[in-house]
Amino acid sequence: MIDTPAYRLIDAAGLQRGRLTGIMLKGEDLIAANQVVEQISCDGAREARLVAEEVSYRIRARFGRGAIRSATTLLRVS
């Protein structure tokens, strides 16, 4: 997997309070974009949001627009 060496490089930097602002990787023997299964990212929080967004689209497509709502709209106040 190509992302493993990238993550190892970032971990090897050993920065605790410093910030890694860029990393350059050189790719060889690349394949066409339409054959890629997953695009790598070093931003775990962004990836989690993208996964949640995709799942919410699928749920709404299957069960309708009202299937997912804000939790505050589901609470009944007496």
mmCIF file with all atom_site columns, C-alpha atoms in Angstrom:
data_model
loop_
_atom_site.group_PDB
_atom_site.id
_atom_site.type_symbol
_atom_site.label_atom_id
_atom_site.label_alt_id
_atom_site.label_comp_id
_atom_site.label_asym_id
_atom_site.label_entity_id
_atom_site.label_seq_id
_atom_site.pdbx_PDB_ins_code
_atom_site.Cartn_x
_atom_site.Cartn_y
_atom_site.Cartn_z
_atom_site.occupancy
_atom_site.B_iso_or_equiv
_atom_site.pdbx_formal_charge
_atom_site.auth_seq_id
_atom_site.auth_comp_id
_atom_site.auth_asym_id
_atom_site.auth_atom_id
_atom_site.pdbx_PDB_model_num
ATOM 1  C CA . MET A 1 1  ? 0.000   0.000  0.000   1.00 0.00 ? 1  MET A CA 1
ATOM 2  C CA . ILE A 1 2  ? 1.419   3.373  -0.956  1.00 0.00 ? 2  ILE A CA 1
ATOM 3  C CA . ASP A 1 3  ? 0.091   5.322  2.032   1.00 0.00 ? 3  ASP A CA 1
ATOM 4  C CA . THR A 1 4  ? 2.068   3.246  4.586   1.00 0.00 ? 4  THR A CA 1
ATOM 5  C CA . PRO A 1 5  ? 5.469   4.730  3.623   1.00 0.00 ? 5  PRO A CA 1
ATOM 6  C CA . ALA A 1 6  ? 3.964   8.231  3.672   1.00 0.00 ? 6  ALA A CA 1
ATOM 7  C CA . TYR A 1 7  ? 2.606   7.744  7.194   1.00 0.00 ? 7  TYR A CA 1
ATOM 8  C CA . ARG A 1 8  ? 5.956   6.293  8.297   1.00 0.00 ? 8  ARG A CA 1
ATOM 9  C CA . LEU A 1 9  ? 7.742   9.393  6.991   1.00 0.00 ? 9  LEU A CA 1
ATOM 10 C CA . ILE A 1 10 ? 5.410   11.664 8.932   1.00 0.00 ? 10 ILE A CA 1
ATOM 11 C CA . ASP A 1 11 ? 5.809   9.585  12.105  1.00 0.00 ? 11 ASP A CA 1
ATOM 12 C CA . ALA A 1 12 ? 9.582   9.569  11.639  1.00 0.00 ? 12 ALA A CA 1
ATOM 13 C CA . ALA A 1 13 ? 9.600   13.380 11.737  1.00 0.00 ? 13 ALA A CA 1
ATOM 14 C CA . GLY A 1 14 ? 8.763   12.986 15.429  1.00 0.00 ? 14 GLY A CA 1
ATOM 15 C CA . LEU A 1 15 ? 7.212   16.401 15.759  1.00 0.00 ? 15 LEU A CA 1
ATOM 16 C CA . GLN A 1 16 ? 5.359   17.006 18.997  1.00 0.00 ? 16 GLN A CA 1
ATOM 17 C CA . ARG A 1 17 ? 4.574   20.683 18.827  1.00 0.00 ? 17 ARG A CA 1
ATOM 18 C CA . GLY A 1 18 ? 6.042   21.491 15.454  1.00 0.00 ? 18 GLY A CA 1
ATOM 19 C CA . ARG A 1 19 ? 4.046   21.427 12.301  1.00 0.00 ? 19 ARG A CA 1
ATOM 20 C CA . LEU A 1 20 ? 4.811   19.482 9.166   1.00 0.00 ? 20 LEU A CA 1
ATOM 21 C CA . THR A 1 21 ? 3.595   21.785 6.424   1.00 0.00 ? 21 THR A CA 1
ATOM 22 C CA . GLY A 1 22 ? 4.449   19.697 3.428   1.00 0.00 ? 22 GLY A CA 1
ATOM 23 C CA . ILE A 1 23 ? 5.684   16.376 2.195   1.00 0.00 ? 23 ILE A CA 1
ATOM 24 C CA . MET A 1 24 ? 6.574   15.389 -1.333  1.00 0.00 ? 24 MET A CA 1
ATOM 25 C CA . LEU A 1 25 ? 6.233   11.880 -2.653  1.00 0.00 ? 25 LEU A CA 1
ATOM 26 C CA . LYS A 1 26 ? 7.409   10.685 -6.025  1.00 0.00 ? 26 LYS A CA 1
ATOM 27 C CA . GLY A 1 27 ? 5.184   8.147  -7.709  1.00 0.00 ? 27 GLY A CA 1
ATOM 28 C CA . GLU A 1 28 ? 6.429   5.702  -10.296 1.00 0.00 ? 28 GLU A CA 1
ATOM 29 C CA . ASP A 1 29 ? 4.522   3.169  -12.384 1.00 0.00 ? 29 ASP A CA 1
ATOM 30 C CA . LEU A 1 30 ? 1.244   4.925  -11.632 1.00 0.00 ? 30 LEU A CA 1
ATOM 31 C CA . ILE A 1 31 ? -2.113  3.747  -12.950 1.00 0.00 ? 31 ILE A CA 1
ATOM 32 C CA . ALA A 1 32 ? -4.987  5.750  -14.415 1.00 0.00 ? 32 ALA A CA 1
ATOM 33 C CA . ALA A 1 33 ? -7.202  7.615  -11.936 1.00 0.00 ? 33 ALA A CA 1
ATOM 34 C CA . ASN A 1 34 ? -10.293 5.643  -12.945 1.00 0.00 ? 34 ASN A CA 1
ATOM 35 C CA . GLN A 1 35 ? -8.559  2.436  -11.781 1.00 0.00 ? 35 GLN A CA 1
ATOM 36 C CA . VAL A 1 36 ? -7.756  3.731  -8.294  1.00 0.00 ? 36 VAL A CA 1
ATOM 37 C CA . VAL A 1 37 ? -9.703  2.128  -5.484  1.00 0.00 ? 37 VAL A CA 1
ATOM 38 C CA . GLU A 1 38 ? -8.925  4.762  -2.833  1.00 0.00 ? 38 GLU A CA 1
ATOM 39 C CA . GLN A 1 39 ? -7.194  8.128  -2.837  1.00 0.00 ? 39 GLN A CA 1
ATOM 40 C CA . ILE A 1 40 ? -4.806  8.513  0.076   1.00 0.00 ? 40 ILE A CA 1
ATOM 41 C CA . SER A 1 41 ? -4.923  11.392 2.510   1.00 0.00 ? 41 SER A CA 1
ATOM 42 C CA . CYS A 1 42 ? -2.925  12.303 5.584   1.00 0.00 ? 42 CYS A CA 1
ATOM 43 C CA . ASP A 1 43 ? -5.883  14.084 7.185   1.00 0.00 ? 43 ASP A CA 1
ATOM 44 C CA . GLY A 1 44 ? -7.794  11.490 9.220   1.00 0.00 ? 44 GLY A CA 1
ATOM 45 C CA . ALA A 1 45 ? -10.494 13.917 10.382  1.00 0.00 ? 45 ALA A CA 1
ATOM 46 C CA . ARG A 1 46 ? -11.271 14.956 6.798   1.00 0.00 ? 46 ARG A CA 1
ATOM 47 C CA . GLU A 1 47 ? -11.413 11.326 5.686   1.00 0.00 ? 47 GLU A CA 1
ATOM 48 C CA . ALA A 1 48 ? -13.844 10.503 8.504   1.00 0.00 ? 48 ALA A CA 1
ATOM 49 C CA . ARG A 1 49 ? -16.125 13.372 7.433   1.00 0.00 ? 49 ARG A CA 1
ATOM 50 C CA . LEU A 1 50 ? -16.046 12.194 3.817   1.00 0.00 ? 50 LEU A CA 1
ATOM 51 C CA . VAL A 1 51 ? -16.968 8.640  4.826   1.00 0.00 ? 51 VAL A CA 1
ATOM 52 C CA . ALA A 1 52 ? -19.825 9.896  7.012   1.00 0.00 ? 52 ALA A CA 1
ATOM 53 C CA . GLU A 1 53 ? -21.050 12.131 4.188   1.00 0.00 ? 53 GLU A CA 1
ATOM 54 C CA . GLU A 1 54 ? -21.073 9.246  1.702   1.00 0.00 ? 54 GLU A CA 1
ATOM 55 C CA . VAL A 1 55 ? -22.957 7.013  4.139   1.00 0.00 ? 55 VAL A CA 1
ATOM 56 C CA . SER A 1 56 ? -25.533 9.734  4.787   1.00 0.00 ? 56 SER A CA 1
ATOM 57 C CA . TYR A 1 57 ? -26.109 10.086 1.013   1.00 0.00 ? 57 TYR A CA 1
ATOM 58 C CA . ARG A 1 58 ? -26.739 6.349  0.718   1.00 0.00 ? 58 ARG A CA 1
ATOM 59 C CA . ILE A 1 59 ? -29.116 6.324  3.691   1.00 0.00 ? 59 ILE A CA 1
ATOM 60 C CA . ARG A 1 60 ? -31.104 9.258  2.290   1.00 0.00 ? 60 ARG A CA 1
ATOM 61 C CA . ALA A 1 61 ? -31.254 7.647  -1.159  1.00 0.00 ? 61 ALA A CA 1
ATOM 62 C CA . ARG A 1 62 ? -32.644 4.453  0.342   1.00 0.00 ? 62 ARG A CA 1
ATOM 63 C CA . PHE A 1 63 ? -34.948 5.795  3.074   1.00 0.00 ? 63 PHE A CA 1
ATOM 64 C CA . GLY A 1 64 ? -35.744 9.358  1.967   1.00 0.00 ? 64 GLY A CA 1
ATOM 65 C CA . ARG A 1 65 ? -34.567 12.863 2.845   1.00 0.00 ? 65 ARG A CA 1
ATOM 66 C CA . GLY A 1 66 ? -35.985 12.793 6.372   1.00 0.00 ? 66 GLY A CA 1
ATOM 67 C CA . ALA A 1 67 ? -34.085 9.659  7.371   1.00 0.00 ? 67 ALA A CA 1
ATOM 68 C CA . ILE A 1 68 ? -31.184 11.645 8.851   1.00 0.00 ? 68 ILE A CA 1
ATOM 69 C CA . ARG A 1 69 ? -31.808 14.777 10.867  1.00 0.00 ? 69 ARG A CA 1
ATOM 70 C CA . SER A 1 70 ? -30.182 16.750 13.609  1.00 0.00 ? 70 SER A CA 1
ATOM 71 C CA . ALA A 1 71 ? -30.609 15.079 16.988  1.00 0.00 ? 71 ALA A CA 1
ATOM 72 C CA . THR A 1 72 ? -32.124 18.265 18.415  1.00 0.00 ? 72 THR A CA 1
ATOM 73 C CA . THR A 1 73 ? -35.069 17.955 16.028  1.00 0.00 ? 73 THR A CA 1
ATOM 74 C CA . LEU A 1 74 ? -35.795 14.447 17.308  1.00 0.00 ? 74 LEU A CA 1
ATOM 75 C CA . LEU A 1 75 ? -36.105 15.414 20.978  1.00 0.00 ? 75 LEU A CA 1
ATOM 76 C CA . ARG A 1 76 ? -39.551 16.130 22.350  1.00 0.00 ? 76 ARG A CA 1
ATOM 77 C CA . VAL A 1 77 ? -39.714 18.923 24.870  1.00 0.00 ? 77 VAL A CA 1
ATOM 78 C CA . SER A 1 78 ? -42.571 18.673 27.352  1.00 0.00 ? 78 SER A CA 1
#
